[in-house]
Amino acid sequence: MADEDIERSLYLAPLAGLPATGAILPAFEVLVRLPGERVVSTIAGRSDLLAWADSEGSLVHKAVKRRLAGLESRCPPFAGLAMDGTQGRPHVMGIVNATPDSFSDGGRHLDPQAAVNAALAMVDAGATIIDVGGESTRPGADAVSPDEEIRRVVPVVQALAERGVLVSIDTRHAAVMQATVAAGAGIINDVTALEGDADSLAVAARLGVPVILMHMIGDPRTMQDAPRYRHAPLDVYDALADRVEACLAAGIPREALAVDVGIGFAKSVQHNTEILARLGMYHGLGCAQLLGVSRKSYIGRLSRGEPPLGRVPGSLATAVTAAGQGVQMIRVHDVAETVQALTIWHAIARSGPAGGDDPVWNDQSY
Ligand code: 7PJ
């Protein structure tokens, strides 16, 4: 078996500890793809895992060591923001939609000044990134022309950038990337992982700004038509690994890339929950990780059918779960609520056995 085959058959999802912070991780779910569609998984402590890998021969040993190294190394900064745990709680990215049809706040931010004011209030509430979008990517949405998208977003991006706000531009069009980076956007956030427009990869590489690569299959109009996976968490891992490789080949360095599993994009409720339970695994890709779950429909489906504005508690529950798996950026509509939830998560996590403030863990006397 070649190295590449082993890389695509053995995966590690951390069960405890914070990945990407340089900390040693104590235990893992070990997932192995068998020939055909089958995946088996087992739970192993770190030393048992290494002993098993040794007994399996050098290829498996090398693959396990490489996976471990990815999970246990410190993530470098992304867009100037710390990503290795020294940031404390995860960064919160506030969503500002300059669209008339966005599913949960459609129309509220169409006036550029109103969008800018909403964004500045989010910054006051603790957001470190503002994600500006001019095209709704909700399931079933119609496409918008890049010219119309540019008209909607450029004034907002420019006003925020002039005030020193770090802006990401949520777009799948190369022309919009170009216009908004010229207007001061500092991050490209592409739900198609730079595949939605033939020019995107080259344009993003030339612009030289950091890029968020999100996983999706198909496009927003068709993506919810019976999404199929062999094993959703592992297939998403491989697809993101392919996009990271494509970006590296185009000259975008790994530290300028962040990954996102794309919750709700070409995924059933069960796909979403299986992926959300294994977010730690994606740190093995060696990039910072962002998660967008705010007010998404799986929350209503798992709960009592609440409309978007009634899905804040489920959004917060998911954000806290993600923080515990080392996700460094959370994309949300409800910034103040999320900042509070994550601040409390962090105060508790840092006081615990792997948190750095724990008196027993830090006892230097023995
Ligand atoms: C996401 C996004 C997401 C990233 C949207 C919505 C739909 N970008 N843009 N991740 N979702 N990176 O907000 O529900 O999950 S638009």
Coordinates of N, CA and C and ligand atoms in Angstrom, one line a residue, residues 93 95 97 102-104 131 135-139 170 189-191 212-214 259-265 290-297 331 333, ligand 1:
M93 N -17.0 35.4 14.4 CA -17.2 36.1 13.1 C -18.6 36.5 13.0
I95 N -22.0 37.8 11.1 CA -22.5 37.7 9.8 C -23.3 39.0 9.4
N97 N -25.4 40.2 6.1 CA -25.8 39.9 4.8 C -26.4 41.2 4.1
S102 N -31.8 36.6 2.2 CA -31.1 35.7 3.1 C -32.1 35.1 4.1
F103 N -31.9 33.8 4.4 CA -33.1 33.1 5.1 C -33.4 33.6 6.5
S104 N -32.4 34.1 7.2 CA -32.7 34.4 8.6 C -32.7 35.9 8.9
D131 N -18.2 39.0 8.5 CA -18.3 38.3 7.2 C -19.4 39.0 6.4
E135 N -24.8 37.4 -1.6 CA -25.6 36.4 -2.4 C -26.0 35.4 -1.4
S136 N -27.3 35.1 -1.3 CA -27.8 34.1 -0.4 C -27.4 32.7 -0.9
T137 N -26.8 31.9 0.0 CA -26.5 30.5 -0.4 C -27.4 29.5 0.3
R138 N -28.5 30.0 0.8 CA -29.4 29.1 1.4 C -29.9 28.0 0.4
P139 N -30.3 26.8 0.9 CA -30.7 25.8 0.0 C -31.8 26.3 -0.9
D170 N -17.8 36.8 1.8 CA -18.5 35.5 1.6 C -18.9 35.5 0.1
N189 N -13.9 34.2 2.0 CA -14.7 33.0 2.5 C -15.5 32.5 1.4
D190 N -15.1 31.3 0.9 CA -15.7 30.7 -0.3 C -16.4 29.4 0.0
V191 N -17.7 29.4 0.0 CA -18.5 28.1 0.3 C -18.2 27.0 -0.8
I212 N -10.8 31.0 3.4 CA -11.6 29.9 4.1 C -12.2 29.0 3.1
L213 N -11.8 27.7 3.2 CA -12.3 26.7 2.2 C -13.4 25.9 2.9
M214 N -14.6 26.1 2.3 CA -15.7 25.3 2.9 C -16.1 24.2 2.0
V259 N -10.1 25.8 7.1 CA -11.1 24.9 6.6 C -12.4 24.9 7.3
D260 N -13.5 24.5 6.7 CA -14.8 24.6 7.3 C -15.6 23.4 6.7
V261 N -16.2 22.6 7.6 CA -16.9 21.3 7.1 C -18.2 21.6 6.4
G262 N -18.7 22.9 6.5 CA -19.9 23.2 5.7 C -21.2 22.6 6.2
I263 N -21.5 22.8 7.4 CA -22.7 22.3 8.0 C -23.9 22.8 7.2
G264 N -24.8 21.9 6.8 CA -26.0 22.2 6.1 C -25.8 22.3 4.6
F265 N -24.6 22.2 4.1 CA -24.4 22.2 2.7 C -24.2 20.8 2.2
L290 N -12.8 27.0 10.9 CA -14.0 27.8 11.2 C -15.3 26.9 11.1
L291 N -16.3 27.3 11.9 CA -17.5 26.5 11.8 C -18.7 27.5 11.7
G292 N -19.6 27.2 10.8 CA -20.8 28.1 10.6 C -22.0 27.2 10.9
V293 N -22.7 27.4 12.0 CA -23.9 26.6 12.3 C -25.1 27.5 12.7
S294 N -24.8 28.8 12.8 CA -25.8 29.8 13.3 C -27.2 29.7 12.7
R295 N -28.2 29.4 13.5 CA -29.6 29.3 13.1 C -29.9 28.4 12.0
K296 N -29.0 27.4 11.8 CA -29.3 26.5 10.6 C -30.4 25.5 10.9
S297 N -30.9 24.9 9.8 CA -32.2 24.2 9.9 C -32.0 22.9 10.6
R331 N -18.8 31.3 13.1 CA -19.5 32.3 12.3 C -20.9 32.3 12.8
H333 N -24.8 34.8 13.7 CA -25.6 36.0 13.7 C -25.7 36.7 15.0
Ligands
7PJ1 C1 -21.5 29.3 5.8 C2 -20.8 30.3 5.1 C3 -20.7 28.4 6.6 C4 -18.8 29.5 5.8 C5 -22.9 30.5 4.8 C6 -25.9 30.5 6.4 C7 -25.7 30.2 4.9 N1 -19.4 30.4 5.1 N2 -21.7 31.0 4.4 N3 -19.4 28.5 6.5 N4 -22.8 29.5 5.6 N5 -17.4 29.5 5.8 O1 -25.3 31.4 7.0 O2 -26.8 29.7 6.9 O3 -21.2 27.5 7.3 S1 -24.4 31.1 4.2

